[in-house]
Coordinates of C-alpha atoms in Angstrom, one line a residue:
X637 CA 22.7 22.7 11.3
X638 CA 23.7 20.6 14.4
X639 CA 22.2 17.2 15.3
X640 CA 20.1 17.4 18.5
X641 CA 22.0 15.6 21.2
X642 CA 18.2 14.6 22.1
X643 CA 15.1 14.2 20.4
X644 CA 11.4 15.4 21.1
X645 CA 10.0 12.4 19.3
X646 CA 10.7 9.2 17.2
X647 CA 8.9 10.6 14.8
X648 CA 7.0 13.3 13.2
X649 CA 4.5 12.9 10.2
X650 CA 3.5 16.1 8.6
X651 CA 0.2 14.9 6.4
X652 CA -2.8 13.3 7.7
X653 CA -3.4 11.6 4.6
X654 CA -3.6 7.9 3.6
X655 CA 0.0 8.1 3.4
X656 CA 0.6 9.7 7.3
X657 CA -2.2 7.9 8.8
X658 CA -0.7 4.6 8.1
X659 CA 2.7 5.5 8.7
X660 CA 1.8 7.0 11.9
X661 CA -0.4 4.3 13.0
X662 CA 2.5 1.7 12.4
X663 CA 5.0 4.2 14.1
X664 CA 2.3 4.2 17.7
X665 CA 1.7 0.1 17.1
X666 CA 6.0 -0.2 17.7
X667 CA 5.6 1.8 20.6
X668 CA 7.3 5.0 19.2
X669 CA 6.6 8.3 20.4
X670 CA 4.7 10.0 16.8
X671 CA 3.3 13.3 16.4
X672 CA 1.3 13.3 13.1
X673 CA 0.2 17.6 12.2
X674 CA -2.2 18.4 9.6
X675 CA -2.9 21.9 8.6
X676 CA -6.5 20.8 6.8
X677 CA -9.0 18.1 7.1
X678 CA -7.8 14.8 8.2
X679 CA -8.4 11.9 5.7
X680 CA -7.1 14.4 3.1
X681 CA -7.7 13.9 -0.1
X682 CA -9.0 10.6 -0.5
X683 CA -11.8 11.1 2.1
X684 CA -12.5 14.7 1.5
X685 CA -12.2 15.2 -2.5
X686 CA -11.3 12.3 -3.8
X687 CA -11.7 8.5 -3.3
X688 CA -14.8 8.7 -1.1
X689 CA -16.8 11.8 -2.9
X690 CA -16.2 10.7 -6.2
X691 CA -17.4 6.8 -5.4
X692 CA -20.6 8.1 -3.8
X693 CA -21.5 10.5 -7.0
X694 CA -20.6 7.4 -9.2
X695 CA -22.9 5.1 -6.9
X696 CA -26.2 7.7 -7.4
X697 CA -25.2 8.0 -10.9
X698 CA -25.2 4.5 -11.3
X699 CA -28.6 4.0 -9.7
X700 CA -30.3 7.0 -12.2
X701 CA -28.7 4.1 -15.4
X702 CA -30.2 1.3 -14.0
X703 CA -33.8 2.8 -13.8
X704 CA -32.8 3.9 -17.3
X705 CA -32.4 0.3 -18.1
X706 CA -35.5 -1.1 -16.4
X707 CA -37.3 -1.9 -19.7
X708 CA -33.9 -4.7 -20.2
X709 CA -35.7 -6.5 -16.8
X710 CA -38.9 -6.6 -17.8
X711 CA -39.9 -3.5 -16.2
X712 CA -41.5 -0.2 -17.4
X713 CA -38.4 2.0 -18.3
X714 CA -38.6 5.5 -17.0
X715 CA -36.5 8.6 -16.5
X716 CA -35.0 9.1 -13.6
X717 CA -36.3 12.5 -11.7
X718 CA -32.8 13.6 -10.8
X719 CA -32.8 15.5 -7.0
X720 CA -29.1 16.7 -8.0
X721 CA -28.9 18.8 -4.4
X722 CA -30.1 15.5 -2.6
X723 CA -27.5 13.7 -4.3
X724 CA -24.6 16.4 -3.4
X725 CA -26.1 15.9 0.1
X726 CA -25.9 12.2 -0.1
X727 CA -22.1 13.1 -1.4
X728 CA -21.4 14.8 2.0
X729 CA -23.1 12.6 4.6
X730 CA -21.1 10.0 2.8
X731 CA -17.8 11.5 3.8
X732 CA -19.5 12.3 7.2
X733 CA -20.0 8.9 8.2
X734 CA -16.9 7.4 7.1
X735 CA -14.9 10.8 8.8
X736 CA -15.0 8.8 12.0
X737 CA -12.1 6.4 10.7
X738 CA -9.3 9.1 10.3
X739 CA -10.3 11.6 13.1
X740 CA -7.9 13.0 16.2
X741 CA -9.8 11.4 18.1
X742 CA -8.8 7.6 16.7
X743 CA -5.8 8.2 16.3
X744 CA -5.4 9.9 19.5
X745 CA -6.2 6.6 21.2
X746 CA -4.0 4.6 19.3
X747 CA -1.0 6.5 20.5
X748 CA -1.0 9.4 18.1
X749 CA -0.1 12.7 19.1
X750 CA -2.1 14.8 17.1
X751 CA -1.3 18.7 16.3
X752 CA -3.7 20.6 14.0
X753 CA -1.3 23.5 12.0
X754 CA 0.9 24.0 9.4
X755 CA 4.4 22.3 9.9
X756 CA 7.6 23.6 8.1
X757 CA 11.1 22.1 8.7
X758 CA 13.7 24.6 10.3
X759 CA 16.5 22.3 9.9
X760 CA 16.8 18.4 9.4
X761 CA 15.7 17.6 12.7
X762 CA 13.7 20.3 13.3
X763 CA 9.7 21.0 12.7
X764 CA 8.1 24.3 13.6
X765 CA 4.3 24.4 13.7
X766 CA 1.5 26.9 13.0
X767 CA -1.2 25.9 15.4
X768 CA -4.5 26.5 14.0
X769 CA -5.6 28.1 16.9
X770 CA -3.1 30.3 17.1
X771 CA 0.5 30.1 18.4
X772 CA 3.7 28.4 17.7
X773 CA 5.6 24.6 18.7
X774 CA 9.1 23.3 18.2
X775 CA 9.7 19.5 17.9
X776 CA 12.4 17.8 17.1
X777 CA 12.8 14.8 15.5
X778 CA 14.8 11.3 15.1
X779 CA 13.4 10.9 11.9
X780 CA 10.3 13.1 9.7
X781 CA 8.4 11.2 6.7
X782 CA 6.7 14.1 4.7
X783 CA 3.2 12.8 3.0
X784 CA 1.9 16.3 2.3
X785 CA -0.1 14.8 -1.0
X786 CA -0.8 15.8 -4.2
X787 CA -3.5 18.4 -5.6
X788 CA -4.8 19.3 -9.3
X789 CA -3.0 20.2 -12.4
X790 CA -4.9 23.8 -13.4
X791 CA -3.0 24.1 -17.1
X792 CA -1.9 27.7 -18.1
X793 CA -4.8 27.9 -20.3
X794 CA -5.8 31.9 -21.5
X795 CA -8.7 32.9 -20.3
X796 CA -9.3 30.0 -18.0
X797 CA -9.3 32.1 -15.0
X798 CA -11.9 34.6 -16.7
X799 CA -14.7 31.7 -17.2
X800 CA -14.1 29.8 -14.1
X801 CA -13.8 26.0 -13.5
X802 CA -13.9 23.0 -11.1
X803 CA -11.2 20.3 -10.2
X804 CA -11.8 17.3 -8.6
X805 CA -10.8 18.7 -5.1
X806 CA -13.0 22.1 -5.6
X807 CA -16.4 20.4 -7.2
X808 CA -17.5 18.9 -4.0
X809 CA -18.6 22.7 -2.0
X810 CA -19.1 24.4 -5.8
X811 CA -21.6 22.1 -7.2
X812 CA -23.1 21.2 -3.8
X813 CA -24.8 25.0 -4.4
X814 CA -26.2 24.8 -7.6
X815 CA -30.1 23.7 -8.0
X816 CA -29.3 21.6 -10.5
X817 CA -27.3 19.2 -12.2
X818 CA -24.7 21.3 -14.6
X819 CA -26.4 21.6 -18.0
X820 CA -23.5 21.8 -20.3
X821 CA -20.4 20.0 -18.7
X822 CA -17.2 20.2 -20.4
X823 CA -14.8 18.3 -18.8
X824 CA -10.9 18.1 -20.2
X825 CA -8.7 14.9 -19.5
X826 CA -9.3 11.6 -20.2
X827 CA -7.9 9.7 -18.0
X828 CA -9.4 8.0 -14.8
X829 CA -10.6 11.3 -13.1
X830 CA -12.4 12.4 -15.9
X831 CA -13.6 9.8 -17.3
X832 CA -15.4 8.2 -14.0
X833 CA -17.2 12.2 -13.3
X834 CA -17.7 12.4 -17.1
X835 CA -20.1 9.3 -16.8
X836 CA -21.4 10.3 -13.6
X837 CA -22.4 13.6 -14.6
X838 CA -24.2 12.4 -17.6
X839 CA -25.9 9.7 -15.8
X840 CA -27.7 12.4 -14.1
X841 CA -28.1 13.9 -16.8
X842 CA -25.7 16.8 -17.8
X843 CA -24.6 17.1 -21.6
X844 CA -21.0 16.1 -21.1
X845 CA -17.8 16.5 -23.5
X846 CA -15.2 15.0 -22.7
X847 CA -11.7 16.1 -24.4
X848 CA -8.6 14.6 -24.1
X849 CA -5.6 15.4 -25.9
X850 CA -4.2 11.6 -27.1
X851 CA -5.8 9.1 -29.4
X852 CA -7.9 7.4 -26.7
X853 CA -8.9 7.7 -23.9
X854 CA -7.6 6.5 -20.7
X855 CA -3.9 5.8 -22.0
X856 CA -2.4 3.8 -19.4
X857 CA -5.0 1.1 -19.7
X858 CA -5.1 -1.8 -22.2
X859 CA -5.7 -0.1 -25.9
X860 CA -9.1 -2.7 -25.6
X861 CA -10.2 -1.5 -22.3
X862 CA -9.8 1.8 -23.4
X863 CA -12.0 1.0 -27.1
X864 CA -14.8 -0.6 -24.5
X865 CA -15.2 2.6 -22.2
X866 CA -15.3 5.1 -24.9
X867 CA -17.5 3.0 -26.8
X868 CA -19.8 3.0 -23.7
X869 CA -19.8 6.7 -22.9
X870 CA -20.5 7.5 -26.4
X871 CA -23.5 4.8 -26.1
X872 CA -24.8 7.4 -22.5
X873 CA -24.3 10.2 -24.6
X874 CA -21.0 11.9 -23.7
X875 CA -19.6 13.7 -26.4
X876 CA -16.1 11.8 -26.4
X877 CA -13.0 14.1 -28.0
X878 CA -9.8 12.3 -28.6
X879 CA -7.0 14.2 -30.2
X880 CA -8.5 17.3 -29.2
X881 CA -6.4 19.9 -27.2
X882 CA -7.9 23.2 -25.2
X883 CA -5.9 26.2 -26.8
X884 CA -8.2 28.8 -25.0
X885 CA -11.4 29.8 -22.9
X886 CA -13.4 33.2 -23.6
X887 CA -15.7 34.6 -21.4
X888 CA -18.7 37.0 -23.2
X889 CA -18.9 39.8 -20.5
X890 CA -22.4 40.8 -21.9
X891 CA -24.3 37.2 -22.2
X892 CA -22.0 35.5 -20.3
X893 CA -21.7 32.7 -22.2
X894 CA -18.4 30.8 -21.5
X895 CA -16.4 28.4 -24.6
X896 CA -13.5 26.9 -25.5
X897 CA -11.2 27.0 -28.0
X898 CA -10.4 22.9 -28.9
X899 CA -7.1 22.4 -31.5
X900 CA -7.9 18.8 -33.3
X901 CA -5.0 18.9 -35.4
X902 CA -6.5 19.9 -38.8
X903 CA -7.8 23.1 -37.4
X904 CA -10.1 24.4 -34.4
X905 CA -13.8 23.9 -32.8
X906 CA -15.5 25.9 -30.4
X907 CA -17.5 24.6 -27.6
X908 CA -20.2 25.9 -25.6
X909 CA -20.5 25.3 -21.6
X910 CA -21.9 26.0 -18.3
X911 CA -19.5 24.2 -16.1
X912 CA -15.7 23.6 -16.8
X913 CA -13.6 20.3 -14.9
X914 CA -10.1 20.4 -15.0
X915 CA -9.2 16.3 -14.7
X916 CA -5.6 17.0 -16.2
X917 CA -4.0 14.8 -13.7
X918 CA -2.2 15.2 -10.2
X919 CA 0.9 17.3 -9.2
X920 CA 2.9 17.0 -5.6
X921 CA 2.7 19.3 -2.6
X922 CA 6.2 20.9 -2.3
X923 CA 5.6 24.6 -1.3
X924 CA 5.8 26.4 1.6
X925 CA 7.0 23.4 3.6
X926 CA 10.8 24.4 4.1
X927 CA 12.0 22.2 1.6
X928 CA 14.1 24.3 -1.4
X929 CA 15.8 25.7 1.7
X930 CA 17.2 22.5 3.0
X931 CA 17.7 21.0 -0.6
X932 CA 15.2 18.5 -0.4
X933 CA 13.0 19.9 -3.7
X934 CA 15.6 20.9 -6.3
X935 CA 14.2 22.7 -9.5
X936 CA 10.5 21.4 -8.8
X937 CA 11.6 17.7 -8.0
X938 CA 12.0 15.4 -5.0
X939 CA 14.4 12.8 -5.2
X940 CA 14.6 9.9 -3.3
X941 CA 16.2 6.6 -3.4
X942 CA 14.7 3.1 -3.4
X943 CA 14.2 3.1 0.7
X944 CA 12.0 6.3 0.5
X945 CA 14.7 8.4 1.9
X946 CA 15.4 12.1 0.6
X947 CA 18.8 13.8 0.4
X948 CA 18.9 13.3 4.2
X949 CA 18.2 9.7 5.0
X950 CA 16.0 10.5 8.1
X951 CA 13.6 12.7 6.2
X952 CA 11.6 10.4 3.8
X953 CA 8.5 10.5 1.8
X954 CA 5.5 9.0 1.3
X955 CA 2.4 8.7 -0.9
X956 CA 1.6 10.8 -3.3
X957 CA 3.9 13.3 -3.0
X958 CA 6.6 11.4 -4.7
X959 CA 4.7 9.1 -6.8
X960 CA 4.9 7.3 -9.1
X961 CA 1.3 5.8 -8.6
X962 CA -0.7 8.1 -7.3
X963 CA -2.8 5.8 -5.2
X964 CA -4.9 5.3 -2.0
X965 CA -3.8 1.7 -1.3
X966 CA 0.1 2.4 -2.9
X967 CA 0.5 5.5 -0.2
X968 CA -1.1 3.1 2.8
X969 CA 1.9 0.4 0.9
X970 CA 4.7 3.2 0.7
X971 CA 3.7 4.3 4.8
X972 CA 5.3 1.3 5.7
X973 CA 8.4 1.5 4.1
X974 CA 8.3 4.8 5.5
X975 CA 7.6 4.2 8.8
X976 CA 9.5 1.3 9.5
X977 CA 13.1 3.0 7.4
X978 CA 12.4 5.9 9.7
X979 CA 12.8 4.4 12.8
X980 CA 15.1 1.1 12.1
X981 CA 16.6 2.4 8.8
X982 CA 20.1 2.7 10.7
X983 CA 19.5 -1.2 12.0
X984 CA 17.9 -2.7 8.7
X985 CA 16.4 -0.9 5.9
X986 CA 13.5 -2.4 3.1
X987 CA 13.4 -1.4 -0.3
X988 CA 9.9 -0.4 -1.5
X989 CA 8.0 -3.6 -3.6
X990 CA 6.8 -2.2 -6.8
X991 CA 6.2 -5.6 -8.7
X992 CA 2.5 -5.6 -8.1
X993 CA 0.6 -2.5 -8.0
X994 CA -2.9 -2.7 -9.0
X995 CA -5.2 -0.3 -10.1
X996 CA -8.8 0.3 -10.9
X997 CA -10.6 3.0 -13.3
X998 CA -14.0 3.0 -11.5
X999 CA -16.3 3.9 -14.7
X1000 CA -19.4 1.5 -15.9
X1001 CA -17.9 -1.1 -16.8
X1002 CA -14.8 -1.0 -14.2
X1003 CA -11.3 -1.2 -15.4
X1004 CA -8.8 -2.8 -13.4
X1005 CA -5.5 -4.3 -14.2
X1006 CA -2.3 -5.5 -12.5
X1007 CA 1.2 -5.9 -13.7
X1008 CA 1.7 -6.1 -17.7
X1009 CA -0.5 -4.9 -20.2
X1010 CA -0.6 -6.2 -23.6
X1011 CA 0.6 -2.7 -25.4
X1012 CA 3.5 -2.6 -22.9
X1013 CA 4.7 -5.8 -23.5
X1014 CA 4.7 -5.0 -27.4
X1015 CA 6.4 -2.1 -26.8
X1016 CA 9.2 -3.7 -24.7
X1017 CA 9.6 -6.3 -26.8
X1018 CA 8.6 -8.9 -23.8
X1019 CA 7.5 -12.3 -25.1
X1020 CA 4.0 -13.1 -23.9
X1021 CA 0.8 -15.1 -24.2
X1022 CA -2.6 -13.6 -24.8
X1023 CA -5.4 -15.5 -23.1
X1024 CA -9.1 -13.9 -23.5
X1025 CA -12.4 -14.7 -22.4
X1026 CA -15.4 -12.7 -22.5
X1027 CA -18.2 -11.8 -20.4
X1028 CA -20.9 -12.1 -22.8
X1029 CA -20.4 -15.9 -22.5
X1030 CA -20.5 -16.1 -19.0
X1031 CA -24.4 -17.3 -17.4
X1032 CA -23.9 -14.8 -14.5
X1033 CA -23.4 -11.8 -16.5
X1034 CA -26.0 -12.4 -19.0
X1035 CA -28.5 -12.9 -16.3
X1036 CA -27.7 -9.4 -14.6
X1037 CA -27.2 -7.4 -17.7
X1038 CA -24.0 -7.2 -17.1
X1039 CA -21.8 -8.7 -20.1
X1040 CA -19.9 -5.8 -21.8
X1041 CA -16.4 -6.6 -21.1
X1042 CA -13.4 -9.3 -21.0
X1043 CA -10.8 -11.0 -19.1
X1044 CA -7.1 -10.8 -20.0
X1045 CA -4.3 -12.4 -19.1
X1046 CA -0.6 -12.6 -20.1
X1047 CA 1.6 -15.7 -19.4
X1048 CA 4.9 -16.5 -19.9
X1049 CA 5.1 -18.7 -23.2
X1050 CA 4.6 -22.1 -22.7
X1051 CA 4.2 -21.9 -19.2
X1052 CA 0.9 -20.7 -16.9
X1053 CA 2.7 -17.9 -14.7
X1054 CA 0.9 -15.2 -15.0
X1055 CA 2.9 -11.8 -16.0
X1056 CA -0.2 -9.6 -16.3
X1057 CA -4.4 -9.1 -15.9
X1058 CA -6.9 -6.8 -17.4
X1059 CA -10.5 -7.1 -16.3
X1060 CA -13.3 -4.9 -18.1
X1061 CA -16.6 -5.9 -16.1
X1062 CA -19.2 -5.2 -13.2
X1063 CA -17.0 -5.2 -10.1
X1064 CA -13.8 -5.9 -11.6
X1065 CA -11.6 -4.3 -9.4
X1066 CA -13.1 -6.9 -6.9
X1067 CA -12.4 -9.7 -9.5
X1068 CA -8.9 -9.1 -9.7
X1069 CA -8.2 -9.6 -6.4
X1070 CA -7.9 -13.5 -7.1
X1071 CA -4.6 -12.7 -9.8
X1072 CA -3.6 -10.3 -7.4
X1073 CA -3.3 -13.1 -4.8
X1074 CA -2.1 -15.4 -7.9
X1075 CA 0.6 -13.7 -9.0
X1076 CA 1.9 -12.3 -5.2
X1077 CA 2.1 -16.0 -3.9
X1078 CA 3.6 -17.7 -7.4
X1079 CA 0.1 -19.1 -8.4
X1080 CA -0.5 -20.2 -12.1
X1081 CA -3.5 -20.1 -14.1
X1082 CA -3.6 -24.3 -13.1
X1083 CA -4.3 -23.8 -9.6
X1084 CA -7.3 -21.1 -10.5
X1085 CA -8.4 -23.3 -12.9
X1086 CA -8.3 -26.5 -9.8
X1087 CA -9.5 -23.8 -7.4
X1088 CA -14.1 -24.2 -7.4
X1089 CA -15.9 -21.1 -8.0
X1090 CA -19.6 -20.4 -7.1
X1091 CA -21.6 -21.0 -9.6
X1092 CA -23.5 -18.5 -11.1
X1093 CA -21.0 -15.9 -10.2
X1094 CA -18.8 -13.2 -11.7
X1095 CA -16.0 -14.9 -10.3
X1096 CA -16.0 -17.9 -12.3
X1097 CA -14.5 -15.3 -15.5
X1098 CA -11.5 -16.0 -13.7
X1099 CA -11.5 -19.8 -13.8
X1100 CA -12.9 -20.2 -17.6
X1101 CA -10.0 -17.5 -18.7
X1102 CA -7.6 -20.4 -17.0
X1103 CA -9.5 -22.9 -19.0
X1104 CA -8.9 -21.3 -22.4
X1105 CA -5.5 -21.0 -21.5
X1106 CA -5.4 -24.9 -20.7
X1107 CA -7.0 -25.8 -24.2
X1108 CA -4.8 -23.6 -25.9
X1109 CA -2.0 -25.4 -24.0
X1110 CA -3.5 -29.0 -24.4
X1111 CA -0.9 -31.8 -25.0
X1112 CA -2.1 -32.6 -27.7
X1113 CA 0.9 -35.7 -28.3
X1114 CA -0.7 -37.6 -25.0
X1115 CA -4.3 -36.5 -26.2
X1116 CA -3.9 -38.8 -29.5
X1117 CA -2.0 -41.3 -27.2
X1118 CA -5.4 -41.1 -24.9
X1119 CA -7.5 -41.5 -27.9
X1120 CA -5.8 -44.7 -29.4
X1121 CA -6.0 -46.3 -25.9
X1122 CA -10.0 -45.3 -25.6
X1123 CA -10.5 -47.0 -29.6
X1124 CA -8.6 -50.1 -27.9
X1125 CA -10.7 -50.4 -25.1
X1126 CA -14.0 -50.2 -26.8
X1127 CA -12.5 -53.3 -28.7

């Protein structure tokens, strides 16, 4: 495998994902020459099954509750009459609109070279590709950033071929041809992909189970964030299962009737369903790309170092193909380590930020959180200060119907810098943005608490959370000082 004496391009970026969007729209703003290929649909995942789908569902879904909940407003309280092929459609024009943003043609006239086929290293420096419409192209390469994504976990589950099932890349074109919302839903994982459909889905009104095989549901979340979302799907109706595990489907070949087989520890249950979602979490793209043959994947993994950079240090990686947070915004974050390592590496190189990566469980109410959580910092043995404040006691949320939910901050003891936030609450991955700010740019809970909020607004959780912090922090030696010079005053 020689070195090319000359190269085709600066760089190549096979994925048209968040991940290789970014890094190739970075790569045309320095003024390299990029070629970005993509086999599929561009937007990938995010726009196609994923991010922009899923929101859209959630956002009908969440319209069906609130007419649900009229009677709370002072209005008659009816069911919703649930047009589920007008919401699939609503699904798809959704994707259609926003399309425009990661099409050829955009990033054609930013400077992209654009080539529509399947890409598959030759050597280090070299890319063959698979034109979609036919034929073959060689390109060569300074430097190659892979960001071929992620797709579903299907488990080895007997008889789950046999009954059928959905993930949440395949639900989007299966359900968009049924008449009707899924009667019986079961959907396995708990986590963030299962637990935002699970909700959706029985918002409009399926008969939803949800299984998951740990204690609670979404596990990487605070343990209270996680009590006030299952709480809440229990309260829609969703049959919540923790500690349950799928052993087996079985398919009747006479009725037709489809279950599965749950393991609860203390023996099995059987469950009854029309529809099966796998939501059993993410795994990378690593096949077929010419990657075991050049040793970059080794037994199934992909290692890299802290600058993104495989086993060759021109070839790197981005998004979630190599993890470890499998999200939108931290692939669009990785792209530019990516992008920028790739074509200056050999002049200055950056190692990938990973203090502050937030993240938002998009279910009713939202769950977002950044940095430490309070069952991690228990488990690490990392000292910490617990501030809480509630949303039933703020005016703006009471007034909306919207108080199920808290504020949660840890501090450093004895001092306001804030280590971690959890917000439970209408729109909380927009509230979060304020810590997020906070906590990037050294900011205590004293300068949100000196900062003015709009009043009535959600935002002002953020302020009164500072303020229980203060009062817990009071000094209370200069407060009796205070209090003897006030008595002396008053004469």
């Amino acid at each position: 495998m020689k070195k090319p004496g000359k190269f085709d391009r600066n760089l190549i970026v096979i994925g048209a994902g968040a991940a290789g969007l970014v890094s190739a729209y970075i790569a045309a703003a320095v003024k390299a020459k990029v070629t970005l290929i993509e086999a599929g649909k561009m937007g990938g995942d995010c726009l196609n099954t994923g991010c922009v789908p899923s929101k859209a569902l959630i956002m009908s879904a969440r319209v069906a509750q609130q007419i649900r909940r009229a009677g709370q407003f002072g209005l008659r309280t009816v069911e919703p009459n649930v047009d589920f092929p007008a919401v699939m459609r609503r699904v798809h024009e959704s994707i259609a609109r926003i399309e425009p943003h990661d099409s050829v043609e955009r990033y054609t006239d930013l400077g992209v070279e654009v080539l529509r086929g399947r890409a598959q290293l030759v050597d280090p420096w070299t890319v063959s590709i698979a034109l979609n419409e036919g034929g073959e192209q060689t390109l060569t390469a300074r430097a190659i950033i892979l960001a071929t994504g992620a797709e579903p976990f299907v488990p080895p589950l007997p008889g789950l071929e046999e009954v059928g099932y959905v993930t949440s890349e395949t639900l989007w074109d299966s359900f968009s041809r049924l008449e009707e919302v899924p009667q019986r839903l079961l959907v396995l994982g708990g986590g963030a992909v299962g637990c935002e459909l699970a909700q959706a889905f029985a918002r409009l009104g399926s008969q939803v189970t949800l299984v998951e095989m740990t204690p609670r549901l979404l596990p990487p979340e605070d343990r209270e964030a996680s009590e006030v979302v299952e709480r809440c799907l229990r309260e829609e109706g969703v049959r919540v299962l923790v500690g349950h595990k799928a052993v087996a489907c079985e398919l009747d070949a006479v009725s037709n009737k489809r279950c599965a087989r749950l393991d609860h520890g203390t023996g099995e249950e059987t469950l009854e369903f029309d529809q099966l979602l796998c939501a059993l979490g993410r795994r990378p793209r690593l096949q077929n790309y010419g990657l075991e043959e050049l040793g970059i994947v080794d037994d199934g993994k992909l290692p890299t170092d802290g600058y993104l950079r495989t086993r060759y240090p021109h070839i790197l990686v981005a998004g979630d193909l190599v993890g470890p947070y499998q999200f939108t915004h931290m692939a669009a974050h990785q792209a530019w380590y990516a992008a920028v390592n790739g074509l200056f590496g050999d002049i200055k190189k950056f190692r990938v930020d990973y203090s502050l990566v937030p993240r938002a469980v998009f279910v009713d109410p939202e769950v977002a959180s950044v940095g430490l959580i309070e069952q991690d910092a228990k488990d690490k043995n990392i000292p910490v200060t617990v501030t809480r404040y509630g949303l039933d006691d703020l005016d703006r949320a009471i007034v909306d119907g919207a108080d199920r939910g808290f504020v949660k901050v840890l501090t450093v003891p004895g001092r306001d810098k804030i280590l971690g936030v959890t917000i439970v609450g209408e729109n909380a991955a927009e509230l979060i943005a304020e810590f997020i700010l906070a906590m990037k740019h050294g900011l205590g809970l004293n300068k949100l608490l000196g900062t003015i909020h709009i009043y009535p607004t959600m935002a002002e959780a953020n302020k009164f959370v500072a303020g229980n912090w203060k009062r817990a922090h009071a000094p209370e030696k200069i407060l009796k000082w205070l209090e003897r010079l006030h008595r002396w005053r008053r004469g």
